[in-house]
């Protein structure tokens, strides 16, 4: 039984039911072609009136996209071609391969310095281990480090020192020859003895001992000077020794008369002279050519002496010269 198509109404036959009917060229062929031609004409006419404005594509709007084979650009309004994608893939693959090789190198370097590492670890894990590696610095040389001990410096690791171990430092007693302590490491302090008697006054003048120049003048110490006498008495103190022998004489004539000091002239000398078991005090008279014993007294003490002529006369005043010997 014949039927029509839903859109153009074209006549069609069912082979099963209409197979014995005669084919009608007019209805089955010509009319169908006319319907098709009319429909196509209408579509063409409709298309001529269509004006479609398709925008360029962007990140937020669909549209026309230009193809590009560049692999190093930054534009966001073009699409990569297959060639560009392959070039980028090849670059990425090469970078990945290089990364794998460098990762193996990093792992080997970490293992060589005693840091456990594996290529199965992530780069973040390896970077963390590398950050924990302490780089050797310093400028120590083998001679600066004890023999048998290892150290590191800016030039390398696992270096071995050569400084000898000398043991305990001990005590050095100065002597007449130089004493040399060889270079090396000492397990205890080195003591160089000193002596509080190493002073200038204990060293002969003209002699230098360990940089201390001597000022000691050998022999008995002596002193000279003047002292004042009043009413036949006077004293001298502040000497650096106890006098053993003292000689005193008046500085000038005090009187013009004859034997004005109890029979002794003013220019005469008074002497304190130890003799045997006795200590003698003498007055020597150069004018009279004689001497008298125990007429004047010179009495030593720890750093000076007393003068006493008052037993002979209390009239003696003025200045006396003295010379004292240790």
PDB file of C-alpha atoms in Angstrom:
ATOM      1  CA  UNK A   1       0.000   0.000   0.000  1.00  0.00           C
ATOM      2  CA  UNK A   2       1.492   3.359  -1.031  1.00  0.00           C
ATOM      3  CA  UNK A   3       2.486   5.972   1.587  1.00  0.00           C
ATOM      4  CA  UNK A   4       4.118   9.437   1.782  1.00  0.00           C
ATOM      5  CA  UNK A   5       7.288  10.729   3.508  1.00  0.00           C
ATOM      6  CA  UNK A   6       6.629  12.965   6.558  1.00  0.00           C
ATOM      7  CA  UNK A   7       8.640  16.068   5.478  1.00  0.00           C
ATOM      8  CA  UNK A   8       8.231  16.474   1.687  1.00  0.00           C
ATOM      9  CA  UNK A   9       5.250  14.147   1.191  1.00  0.00           C
ATOM     10  CA  UNK A  10       7.077  12.015  -1.378  1.00  0.00           C
ATOM     11  CA  UNK A  11       5.067   9.038  -2.591  1.00  0.00           C
ATOM     12  CA  UNK A  12       6.565   5.641  -1.908  1.00  0.00           C
ATOM     13  CA  UNK A  13       5.445   2.043  -2.432  1.00  0.00           C
ATOM     14  CA  UNK A  14       5.614  -0.942  -0.106  1.00  0.00           C
ATOM     15  CA  UNK A  15       7.312  -3.763  -1.997  1.00  0.00           C
ATOM     16  CA  UNK A  16       5.415  -6.383  -0.083  1.00  0.00           C
ATOM     17  CA  UNK A  17       1.913  -5.095  -0.717  1.00  0.00           C
ATOM     18  CA  UNK A  18       2.347  -3.050  -3.883  1.00  0.00           C
ATOM     19  CA  UNK A  19       4.743  -5.267  -5.712  1.00  0.00           C
ATOM     20  CA  UNK A  20       2.250  -6.298  -8.405  1.00  0.00           C
ATOM     21  CA  UNK A  21       1.067  -2.783  -9.222  1.00  0.00           C
ATOM     22  CA  UNK A  22       2.222  -0.949 -12.309  1.00  0.00           C
ATOM     23  CA  UNK A  23       4.954   1.717 -11.666  1.00  0.00           C
ATOM     24  CA  UNK A  24       3.433   5.152 -12.322  1.00  0.00           C
ATOM     25  CA  UNK A  25       6.149   7.427 -13.644  1.00  0.00           C
ATOM     26  CA  UNK A  26       4.155  10.577 -13.085  1.00  0.00           C
ATOM     27  CA  UNK A  27       3.264  10.036  -9.477  1.00  0.00           C
ATOM     28  CA  UNK A  28       6.174   7.944  -8.354  1.00  0.00           C
ATOM     29  CA  UNK A  29       8.944   9.803 -10.116  1.00  0.00           C
ATOM     30  CA  UNK A  30       8.092  13.163 -11.608  1.00  0.00           C
ATOM     31  CA  UNK A  31       5.949  14.429  -8.755  1.00  0.00           C
ATOM     32  CA  UNK A  32       8.506  13.317  -6.225  1.00  0.00           C
ATOM     33  CA  UNK A  33      11.295  15.164  -8.042  1.00  0.00           C
ATOM     34  CA  UNK A  34       9.176  18.287  -8.239  1.00  0.00           C
ATOM     35  CA  UNK A  35       8.556  18.196  -4.527  1.00  0.00           C
ATOM     36  CA  UNK A  36      12.299  17.802  -3.892  1.00  0.00           C
ATOM     37  CA  UNK A  37      13.161  20.646  -6.226  1.00  0.00           C
ATOM     38  CA  UNK A  38      10.603  22.915  -4.607  1.00  0.00           C
ATOM     39  CA  UNK A  39      11.923  22.131  -1.140  1.00  0.00           C
ATOM     40  CA  UNK A  40      15.532  22.699  -2.196  1.00  0.00           C
ATOM     41  CA  UNK A  41      14.587  26.027  -3.705  1.00  0.00           C
ATOM     42  CA  UNK A  42      12.933  27.088  -0.513  1.00  0.00           C
ATOM     43  CA  UNK A  43      16.001  26.073   1.513  1.00  0.00           C
ATOM     44  CA  UNK A  44      18.323  27.933  -0.824  1.00  0.00           C
ATOM     45  CA  UNK A  45      16.196  31.023  -0.626  1.00  0.00           C
ATOM     46  CA  UNK A  46      16.171  30.771   3.135  1.00  0.00           C
ATOM     47  CA  UNK A  47      19.941  30.322   3.307  1.00  0.00           C
ATOM     48  CA  UNK A  48      20.515  33.397   1.188  1.00  0.00           C
ATOM     49  CA  UNK A  49      18.785  35.453   3.831  1.00  0.00           C
ATOM     50  CA  UNK A  50      20.848  33.954   6.687  1.00  0.00           C
ATOM     51  CA  UNK A  51      23.752  36.193   7.900  1.00  0.00           C
ATOM     52  CA  UNK A  52      25.699  34.332  10.635  1.00  0.00           C
ATOM     53  CA  UNK A  53      28.418  36.291  12.560  1.00  0.00           C
ATOM     54  CA  UNK A  54      30.608  33.792  14.441  1.00  0.00           C
ATOM     55  CA  UNK A  55      33.024  35.558  16.908  1.00  0.00           C
ATOM     56  CA  UNK A  56      36.585  34.609  17.593  1.00  0.00           C
ATOM     57  CA  UNK A  57      36.913  32.081  20.358  1.00  0.00           C
ATOM     58  CA  UNK A  58      38.224  33.117  23.794  1.00  0.00           C
ATOM     59  CA  UNK A  59      38.572  31.629  27.242  1.00  0.00           C
ATOM     60  CA  UNK A  60      34.981  32.634  28.026  1.00  0.00           C
ATOM     61  CA  UNK A  61      33.209  32.371  24.629  1.00  0.00           C
ATOM     62  CA  UNK A  62      32.927  29.796  21.863  1.00  0.00           C
ATOM     63  CA  UNK A  63      33.899  30.851  18.364  1.00  0.00           C
ATOM     64  CA  UNK A  64      36.344  30.601  15.525  1.00  0.00           C
ATOM     65  CA  UNK A  65      39.791  29.375  16.600  1.00  0.00           C
ATOM     66  CA  UNK A  66      43.005  29.926  14.653  1.00  0.00           C
ATOM     67  CA  UNK A  67      45.400  27.013  14.559  1.00  0.00           C
ATOM     68  CA  UNK A  68      49.044  27.502  15.512  1.00  0.00           C
ATOM     69  CA  UNK A  69      52.098  25.234  15.469  1.00  0.00           C
ATOM     70  CA  UNK A  70      54.112  27.450  17.852  1.00  0.00           C
ATOM     71  CA  UNK A  71      55.306  25.783  21.063  1.00  0.00           C
ATOM     72  CA  UNK A  72      56.813  28.780  22.839  1.00  0.00           C
ATOM     73  CA  UNK A  73      54.030  31.327  22.631  1.00  0.00           C
ATOM     74  CA  UNK A  74      51.786  32.771  25.322  1.00  0.00           C
ATOM     75  CA  UNK A  75      48.634  33.557  23.285  1.00  0.00           C
ATOM     76  CA  UNK A  76      45.311  32.240  24.578  1.00  0.00           C
ATOM     77  CA  UNK A  77      43.187  32.715  21.423  1.00  0.00           C
ATOM     78  CA  UNK A  78      44.809  30.038  19.194  1.00  0.00           C
ATOM     79  CA  UNK A  79      44.693  26.250  19.178  1.00  0.00           C
ATOM     80  CA  UNK A  80      47.732  24.012  18.970  1.00  0.00           C
ATOM     81  CA  UNK A  81      48.105  21.813  15.915  1.00  0.00           C
ATOM     82  CA  UNK A  82      49.088  18.180  16.057  1.00  0.00           C
ATOM     83  CA  UNK A  83      52.597  19.207  15.066  1.00  0.00           C
ATOM     84  CA  UNK A  84      52.798  21.668  17.953  1.00  0.00           C
ATOM     85  CA  UNK A  85      51.470  19.082  20.385  1.00  0.00           C
ATOM     86  CA  UNK A  86      54.061  16.557  19.202  1.00  0.00           C
ATOM     87  CA  UNK A  87      56.878  19.084  19.535  1.00  0.00           C
ATOM     88  CA  UNK A  88      55.792  19.910  23.081  1.00  0.00           C
ATOM     89  CA  UNK A  89      55.476  16.218  23.869  1.00  0.00           C
ATOM     90  CA  UNK A  90      58.945  15.515  22.539  1.00  0.00           C
ATOM     91  CA  UNK A  91      60.374  18.341  24.650  1.00  0.00           C
ATOM     92  CA  UNK A  92      58.575  17.093  27.736  1.00  0.00           C
ATOM     93  CA  UNK A  93      59.731  13.550  27.098  1.00  0.00           C
ATOM     94  CA  UNK A  94      63.332  14.711  26.713  1.00  0.00           C
ATOM     95  CA  UNK A  95      63.045  16.767  29.912  1.00  0.00           C
ATOM     96  CA  UNK A  96      61.595  13.801  31.733  1.00  0.00           C
ATOM     97  CA  UNK A  97      64.419  11.587  30.537  1.00  0.00           C
ATOM     98  CA  UNK A  98      66.971  14.191  31.601  1.00  0.00           C
ATOM     99  CA  UNK A  99      65.227  14.482  34.951  1.00  0.00           C
ATOM    100  CA  UNK A 100      65.436  10.725  35.401  1.00  0.00           C
ATOM    101  CA  UNK A 101      69.142  10.777  34.607  1.00  0.00           C
ATOM    102  CA  UNK A 102      69.808  13.731  36.911  1.00  0.00           C
ATOM    103  CA  UNK A 103      67.767  12.115  39.649  1.00  0.00           C
ATOM    104  CA  UNK A 104      70.004   9.080  39.417  1.00  0.00           C
ATOM    105  CA  UNK A 105      73.049  11.353  39.630  1.00  0.00           C
ATOM    106  CA  UNK A 106      71.650  13.114  42.716  1.00  0.00           C
ATOM    107  CA  UNK A 107      70.909   9.779  44.387  1.00  0.00           C
ATOM    108  CA  UNK A 108      74.427   8.559  43.635  1.00  0.00           C
ATOM    109  CA  UNK A 109      75.945  11.772  45.028  1.00  0.00           C
ATOM    110  CA  UNK A 110      73.919  11.522  48.246  1.00  0.00           C
ATOM    111  CA  UNK A 111      74.854   7.880  48.727  1.00  0.00           C
ATOM    112  CA  UNK A 112      78.534   8.702  48.181  1.00  0.00           C
ATOM    113  CA  UNK A 113      78.558  11.010  51.216  1.00  0.00           C
ATOM    114  CA  UNK A 114      76.700   8.591  53.455  1.00  0.00           C
ATOM    115  CA  UNK A 115      73.158   9.884  52.941  1.00  0.00           C
ATOM    116  CA  UNK A 116      70.746   7.065  52.060  1.00  0.00           C
ATOM    117  CA  UNK A 117      68.743   7.873  48.911  1.00  0.00           C
ATOM    118  CA  UNK A 118      66.838   6.045  46.140  1.00  0.00           C
ATOM    119  CA  UNK A 119      65.492   6.917  42.692  1.00  0.00           C
ATOM    120  CA  UNK A 120      62.078   5.771  43.909  1.00  0.00           C
ATOM    121  CA  UNK A 121      61.923   8.811  46.169  1.00  0.00           C
ATOM    122  CA  UNK A 122      60.272  11.993  44.966  1.00  0.00           C
ATOM    123  CA  UNK A 123      62.241  15.081  44.092  1.00  0.00           C
ATOM    124  CA  UNK A 124      60.786  16.773  47.172  1.00  0.00           C
ATOM    125  CA  UNK A 125      62.240  14.021  49.356  1.00  0.00           C
ATOM    126  CA  UNK A 126      65.628  14.224  47.659  1.00  0.00           C
ATOM    127  CA  UNK A 127      65.706  18.021  47.907  1.00  0.00           C
ATOM    128  CA  UNK A 128      64.985  17.755  51.628  1.00  0.00           C
ATOM    129  CA  UNK A 129      67.935  15.389  52.038  1.00  0.00           C
ATOM    130  CA  UNK A 130      70.205  17.651  50.014  1.00  0.00           C
ATOM    131  CA  UNK A 131      69.223  20.612  52.199  1.00  0.00           C
ATOM    132  CA  UNK A 132      70.326  18.656  55.261  1.00  0.00           C
ATOM    133  CA  UNK A 133      73.821  18.068  53.915  1.00  0.00           C
ATOM    134  CA  UNK A 134      76.405  20.211  55.739  1.00  0.00           C
ATOM    135  CA  UNK A 135      79.014  21.573  53.383  1.00  0.00           C
ATOM    136  CA  UNK A 136      82.548  21.397  54.686  1.00  0.00           C
ATOM    137  CA  UNK A 137      84.254  24.762  55.226  1.00  0.00           C
ATOM    138  CA  UNK A 138      87.359  26.008  57.006  1.00  0.00           C
ATOM    139  CA  UNK A 139      91.051  26.396  56.222  1.00  0.00           C
ATOM    140  CA  UNK A 140      92.699  23.828  58.510  1.00  0.00           C
ATOM    141  CA  UNK A 141      95.737  22.019  57.137  1.00  0.00           C
ATOM    142  CA  UNK A 142      97.058  18.558  58.114  1.00  0.00           C
ATOM    143  CA  UNK A 143      99.661  20.139  60.401  1.00  0.00           C
ATOM    144  CA  UNK A 144      96.865  21.896  62.315  1.00  0.00           C
ATOM    145  CA  UNK A 145      95.077  18.664  63.268  1.00  0.00           C
ATOM    146  CA  UNK A 146      96.248  15.926  65.647  1.00  0.00           C
ATOM    147  CA  UNK A 147      97.838  12.960  63.895  1.00  0.00           C
ATOM    148  CA  UNK A 148      95.353  10.166  63.217  1.00  0.00           C
ATOM    149  CA  UNK A 149      92.332  12.458  63.442  1.00  0.00           C
ATOM    150  CA  UNK A 150      90.244  13.170  60.352  1.00  0.00           C
ATOM    151  CA  UNK A 151      88.768  16.516  59.408  1.00  0.00           C
ATOM    152  CA  UNK A 152      87.235  18.449  56.530  1.00  0.00           C
ATOM    153  CA  UNK A 153      87.865  21.839  55.013  1.00  0.00           C
ATOM    154  CA  UNK A 154      86.732  23.828  52.004  1.00  0.00           C
ATOM    155  CA  UNK A 155      88.923  21.667  49.749  1.00  0.00           C
ATOM    156  CA  UNK A 156      87.804  18.209  50.773  1.00  0.00           C
ATOM    157  CA  UNK A 157      86.486  15.723  53.313  1.00  0.00           C
ATOM    158  CA  UNK A 158      88.088  12.859  55.202  1.00  0.00           C
ATOM    159  CA  UNK A 159      91.491  14.527  55.479  1.00  0.00           C
ATOM    160  CA  UNK A 160      93.957  13.243  58.102  1.00  0.00           C
ATOM    161  CA  UNK A 161      95.958  15.399  60.506  1.00  0.00           C
ATOM    162  CA  UNK A 162      99.724  15.139  61.030  1.00  0.00           C
ATOM    163  CA  UNK A 163     100.277  17.149  64.244  1.00  0.00           C
ATOM    164  CA  UNK A 164     102.299  14.950  66.676  1.00  0.00           C
ATOM    165  CA  UNK A 165     101.014  14.274  70.193  1.00  0.00           C
ATOM    166  CA  UNK A 166     103.784  15.302  72.617  1.00  0.00           C
ATOM    167  CA  UNK A 167     101.996  14.151  75.775  1.00  0.00           C
ATOM    168  CA  UNK A 168     102.046  16.108  79.037  1.00  0.00           C
ATOM    169  CA  UNK A 169     103.395  19.658  78.931  1.00  0.00           C
ATOM    170  CA  UNK A 170     105.360  19.529  82.199  1.00  0.00           C
ATOM    171  CA  UNK A 171     107.508  22.175  83.864  1.00  0.00           C
ATOM    172  CA  UNK A 172     110.451  24.068  82.395  1.00  0.00           C
ATOM    173  CA  UNK A 173     113.207  25.217  84.749  1.00  0.00           C
ATOM    174  CA  UNK A 174     115.344  27.982  83.223  1.00  0.00           C
ATOM    175  CA  UNK A 175     119.017  27.113  82.888  1.00  0.00           C
ATOM    176  CA  UNK A 176     122.149  28.327  81.140  1.00  0.00           C
ATOM    177  CA  UNK A 177     121.104  26.842  77.793  1.00  0.00           C
ATOM    178  CA  UNK A 178     118.007  27.213  75.635  1.00  0.00           C
ATOM    179  CA  UNK A 179     115.361  24.531  76.046  1.00  0.00           C
ATOM    180  CA  UNK A 180     113.215  23.818  73.003  1.00  0.00           C
ATOM    181  CA  UNK A 181     109.734  22.314  73.103  1.00  0.00           C
ATOM    182  CA  UNK A 182     109.027  20.797  69.712  1.00  0.00           C
ATOM    183  CA  UNK A 183     105.864  21.741  67.864  1.00  0.00           C
ATOM    184  CA  UNK A 184     102.856  19.565  68.524  1.00  0.00           C
ATOM    185  CA  UNK A 185      99.935  18.882  70.824  1.00  0.00           C
ATOM    186  CA  UNK A 186     100.392  18.789  74.605  1.00  0.00           C
ATOM    187  CA  UNK A 187      97.813  17.131  76.840  1.00  0.00           C
ATOM    188  CA  UNK A 188      98.442  19.464  79.790  1.00  0.00           C
ATOM    189  CA  UNK A 189      99.670  23.034  80.356  1.00  0.00           C
ATOM    190  CA  UNK A 190     103.346  23.909  80.032  1.00  0.00           C
ATOM    191  CA  UNK A 191     104.667  25.684  83.134  1.00  0.00           C
ATOM    192  CA  UNK A 192     107.749  27.908  82.854  1.00  0.00           C
ATOM    193  CA  UNK A 193     109.009  28.616  86.351  1.00  0.00           C
ATOM    194  CA  UNK A 194     109.531  32.171  87.533  1.00  0.00           C
ATOM    195  CA  UNK A 195     111.348  33.570  90.579  1.00  0.00           C
ATOM    196  CA  UNK A 196     110.362  36.647  92.593  1.00  0.00           C
ATOM    197  CA  UNK A 197     114.060  37.331  93.170  1.00  0.00           C
ATOM    198  CA  UNK A 198     114.541  38.059  89.482  1.00  0.00           C
ATOM    199  CA  UNK A 199     114.743  41.816  90.033  1.00  0.00           C
ATOM    200  CA  UNK A 200     117.248  44.438  89.020  1.00  0.00           C
ATOM    201  CA  UNK A 201     118.607  44.871  92.547  1.00  0.00           C
ATOM    202  CA  UNK A 202     119.662  41.212  92.688  1.00  0.00           C
ATOM    203  CA  UNK A 203     121.567  41.276  89.416  1.00  0.00           C
ATOM    204  CA  UNK A 204     125.059  42.714  89.069  1.00  0.00           C
ATOM    205  CA  UNK A 205     125.120  46.045  87.311  1.00  0.00           C
ATOM    206  CA  UNK A 206     125.854  45.687  83.600  1.00  0.00           C
ATOM    207  CA  UNK A 207     124.363  42.164  83.478  1.00  0.00           C
ATOM    208  CA  UNK A 208     121.014  41.403  81.805  1.00  0.00           C
ATOM    209  CA  UNK A 209     119.191  38.255  82.913  1.00  0.00           C
ATOM    210  CA  UNK A 210     116.099  37.290  80.891  1.00  0.00           C
ATOM    211  CA  UNK A 211     115.675  40.919  79.913  1.00  0.00           C
ATOM    212  CA  UNK A 212     116.105  42.292  83.449  1.00  0.00           C
ATOM    213  CA  UNK A 213     119.060  44.701  83.587  1.00  0.00           C
ATOM    214  CA  UNK A 214     120.976  44.540  86.841  1.00  0.00           C
ATOM    215  CA  UNK A 215     121.660  47.490  89.122  1.00  0.00           C
ATOM    216  CA  UNK A 216     123.498  45.744  91.971  1.00  0.00           C
ATOM    217  CA  UNK A 217     126.877  47.256  92.812  1.00  0.00           C
ATOM    218  CA  UNK A 218     128.965  44.642  94.565  1.00  0.00           C
ATOM    219  CA  UNK A 219     130.676  45.446  97.859  1.00  0.00           C
ATOM    220  CA  UNK A 220     129.430  47.148 100.995  1.00  0.00           C
ATOM    221  CA  UNK A 221     126.773  49.770 100.673  1.00  0.00           C
ATOM    222  CA  UNK A 222     127.614  53.271 101.743  1.00  0.00           C
ATOM    223  CA  UNK A 223     126.025  56.670 102.043  1.00  0.00           C
ATOM    224  CA  UNK A 224     127.130  60.224 102.603  1.00  0.00           C
ATOM    225  CA  UNK A 225     125.410  63.488 103.326  1.00  0.00           C
ATOM    226  CA  UNK A 226     124.733  66.081 105.976  1.00  0.00           C
ATOM    227  CA  UNK A 227     122.634  66.312 109.116  1.00  0.00           C
ATOM    228  CA  UNK A 228     121.759  69.088 111.522  1.00  0.00           C
ATOM    229  CA  UNK A 229     122.966  69.257 115.120  1.00  0.00           C
ATOM    230  CA  UNK A 230     121.239  71.126 117.909  1.00  0.00           C
ATOM    231  CA  UNK A 231     122.389  71.223 121.532  1.00  0.00           C
ATOM    232  CA  UNK A 232     125.033  68.660 120.678  1.00  0.00           C
ATOM    233  CA  UNK A 233     122.591  66.067 119.215  1.00  0.00           C
ATOM    234  CA  UNK A 234     121.375  64.952 115.777  1.00  0.00           C
ATOM    235  CA  UNK A 235     120.423  61.879 113.733  1.00  0.00           C
ATOM    236  CA  UNK A 236     120.292  60.410 110.211  1.00  0.00           C
ATOM    237  CA  UNK A 237     117.627  57.941 109.038  1.00  0.00           C
ATOM    238  CA  UNK A 238     116.204  56.470 105.829  1.00  0.00           C
ATOM    239  CA  UNK A 239     119.370  54.627 104.790  1.00  0.00           C
ATOM    240  CA  UNK A 240     118.987  51.341 102.890  1.00  0.00           C
ATOM    241  CA  UNK A 241     121.277  49.529 105.319  1.00  0.00           C
ATOM    242  CA  UNK A 242     122.402  49.497 108.952  1.00  0.00           C
ATOM    243  CA  UNK A 243     125.687  51.420 109.263  1.00  0.00           C
ATOM    244  CA  UNK A 244     128.667  49.613 110.745  1.00  0.00           C
ATOM    245  CA  UNK A 245     131.167  52.429 110.420  1.00  0.00           C
ATOM    246  CA  UNK A 246     130.232  56.114 110.611  1.00  0.00           C
ATOM    247  CA  UNK A 247     132.488  59.147 110.327  1.00  0.00           C
ATOM    248  CA  UNK A 248     131.167  62.659 111.004  1.00  0.00           C
ATOM    249  CA  UNK A 249     132.832  66.069 110.891  1.00  0.00           C
ATOM    250  CA  UNK A 250     131.592  69.593 111.400  1.00  0.00           C
ATOM    251  CA  UNK A 251     130.865  71.357 108.154  1.00  0.00           C
ATOM    252  CA  UNK A 252     132.705  74.568 109.152  1.00  0.00           C
ATOM    253  CA  UNK A 253     134.307  76.341 112.083  1.00  0.00           C
ATOM    254  CA  UNK A 254     131.647  77.181 114.577  1.00  0.00           C
ATOM    255  CA  UNK A 255     133.888  79.171 116.903  1.00  0.00           C
ATOM    256  CA  UNK A 256     137.076  81.113 116.425  1.00  0.00           C
ATOM    257  CA  UNK A 257     138.294  80.328 119.909  1.00  0.00           C
ATOM    258  CA  UNK A 258     140.786  77.678 120.941  1.00  0.00           C
ATOM    259  CA  UNK A 259     139.430  74.208 121.955  1.00  0.00           C
ATOM    260  CA  UNK A 260     135.850  75.420 122.020  1.00  0.00           C
ATOM    261  CA  UNK A 261     134.307  71.917 122.062  1.00  0.00           C
ATOM    262  CA  UNK A 262     135.536  70.657 125.385  1.00  0.00           C
ATOM    263  CA  UNK A 263     139.163  70.702 124.286  1.00  0.00           C
ATOM    264  CA  UNK A 264     138.338  69.527 120.711  1.00  0.00           C
ATOM    265  CA  UNK A 265     138.479  71.796 117.715  1.00  0.00           C
ATOM    266  CA  UNK A 266     135.440  72.271 115.491  1.00  0.00           C
ATOM    267  CA  UNK A 267     137.142  70.807 112.420  1.00  0.00           C
ATOM    268  CA  UNK A 268     137.964  67.560 114.186  1.00  0.00           C
ATOM    269  CA  UNK A 269     136.408  64.217 113.174  1.00  0.00           C
ATOM    270  CA  UNK A 270     134.153  61.975 115.211  1.00  0.00           C
ATOM    271  CA  UNK A 271     134.314  58.288 114.219  1.00  0.00           C
ATOM    272  CA  UNK A 272     132.267  55.191 115.135  1.00  0.00           C
ATOM    273  CA  UNK A 273     134.591  52.249 114.496  1.00  0.00           C
ATOM    274  CA  UNK A 274     133.857  48.654 115.618  1.00  0.00           C
ATOM    275  CA  UNK A 275     137.066  47.132 116.929  1.00  0.00           C
ATOM    276  CA  UNK A 276     137.235  43.572 118.229  1.00  0.00           C
ATOM    277  CA  UNK A 277     134.692  43.074 120.978  1.00  0.00           C
ATOM    278  CA  UNK A 278     134.482  46.793 121.703  1.00  0.00           C
ATOM    279  CA  UNK A 279     132.764  49.553 119.828  1.00  0.00           C
ATOM    280  CA  UNK A 280     134.938  52.599 119.927  1.00  0.00           C
ATOM    281  CA  UNK A 281     133.938  56.219 119.469  1.00  0.00           C
ATOM    282  CA  UNK A 282     136.879  58.455 118.679  1.00  0.00           C
ATOM    283  CA  UNK A 283     137.363  62.150 118.163  1.00  0.00           C
ATOM    284  CA  UNK A 284     140.347  62.780 115.951  1.00  0.00           C
ATOM    285  CA  UNK A 285     141.922  66.235 116.331  1.00  0.00           C
ATOM    286  CA  UNK A 286     143.838  67.260 113.253  1.00  0.00           C
ATOM    287  CA  UNK A 287     144.680  70.645 114.748  1.00  0.00           C
ATOM    288  CA  UNK A 288     146.056  69.222 117.962  1.00  0.00           C
ATOM    289  CA  UNK A 289     147.453  66.061 116.346  1.00  0.00           C
ATOM    290  CA  UNK A 290     145.774  63.759 118.882  1.00  0.00           C
ATOM    291  CA  UNK A 291     142.574  61.785 119.488  1.00  0.00           C
ATOM    292  CA  UNK A 292     140.311  61.201 122.425  1.00  0.00           C
ATOM    293  CA  UNK A 293     138.128  58.149 123.099  1.00  0.00           C
ATOM    294  CA  UNK A 294     134.438  58.279 124.055  1.00  0.00           C
ATOM    295  CA  UNK A 295     134.096  62.044 123.933  1.00  0.00           C
ATOM    296  CA  UNK A 296     131.299  61.947 121.334  1.00  0.00           C
ATOM    297  CA  UNK A 297     128.891  59.151 120.447  1.00  0.00           C
ATOM    298  CA  UNK A 298     127.602  57.817 117.090  1.00  0.00           C
ATOM    299  CA  UNK A 299     125.060  55.035 117.666  1.00  0.00           C
ATOM    300  CA  UNK A 300     123.817  53.052 114.600  1.00  0.00           C
ATOM    301  CA  UNK A 301     120.290  51.668 114.214  1.00  0.00           C
ATOM    302  CA  UNK A 302     118.546  49.676 111.435  1.00  0.00           C
ATOM    303  CA  UNK A 303     118.607  52.400 108.779  1.00  0.00           C
ATOM    304  CA  UNK A 304     120.670  55.263 110.252  1.00  0.00           C
ATOM    305  CA  UNK A 305     122.503  56.533 113.330  1.00  0.00           C
ATOM    306  CA  UNK A 306     122.233  58.891 116.291  1.00  0.00           C
ATOM    307  CA  UNK A 307     124.793  61.594 117.034  1.00  0.00           C
ATOM    308  CA  UNK A 308     125.387  62.653 120.656  1.00  0.00           C
ATOM    309  CA  UNK A 309     128.098  65.137 121.574  1.00  0.00           C
ATOM    310  CA  UNK A 310     126.162  66.655 124.428  1.00  0.00           C
ATOM    311  CA  UNK A 311     128.261  64.736 126.967  1.00  0.00           C
ATOM    312  CA  UNK A 312     131.231  66.826 125.938  1.00  0.00           C
ATOM    313  CA  UNK A 313     129.361  70.025 125.230  1.00  0.00           C
ATOM    314  CA  UNK A 314     125.836  71.129 124.508  1.00  0.00           C
ATOM    315  CA  UNK A 315     127.068  74.125 122.604  1.00  0.00           C
ATOM    316  CA  UNK A 316     127.604  72.232 119.335  1.00  0.00           C
ATOM    317  CA  UNK A 317     125.062  73.293 116.709  1.00  0.00           C
ATOM    318  CA  UNK A 318     124.992  73.596 112.949  1.00  0.00           C
ATOM    319  CA  UNK A 319     125.606  71.128 110.103  1.00  0.00           C
ATOM    320  CA  UNK A 320     127.649  67.937 110.184  1.00  0.00           C
ATOM    321  CA  UNK A 321     128.953  65.972 107.178  1.00  0.00           C
ATOM    322  CA  UNK A 322     128.839  62.184 107.443  1.00  0.00           C
ATOM    323  CA  UNK A 323     130.065  59.074 105.644  1.00  0.00           C
ATOM    324  CA  UNK A 324     128.463  55.727 106.595  1.00  0.00           C
ATOM    325  CA  UNK A 325     129.492  52.213 105.495  1.00  0.00           C
ATOM    326  CA  UNK A 326     127.468  49.005 105.798  1.00  0.00           C
TER     327      UNK A 326
END
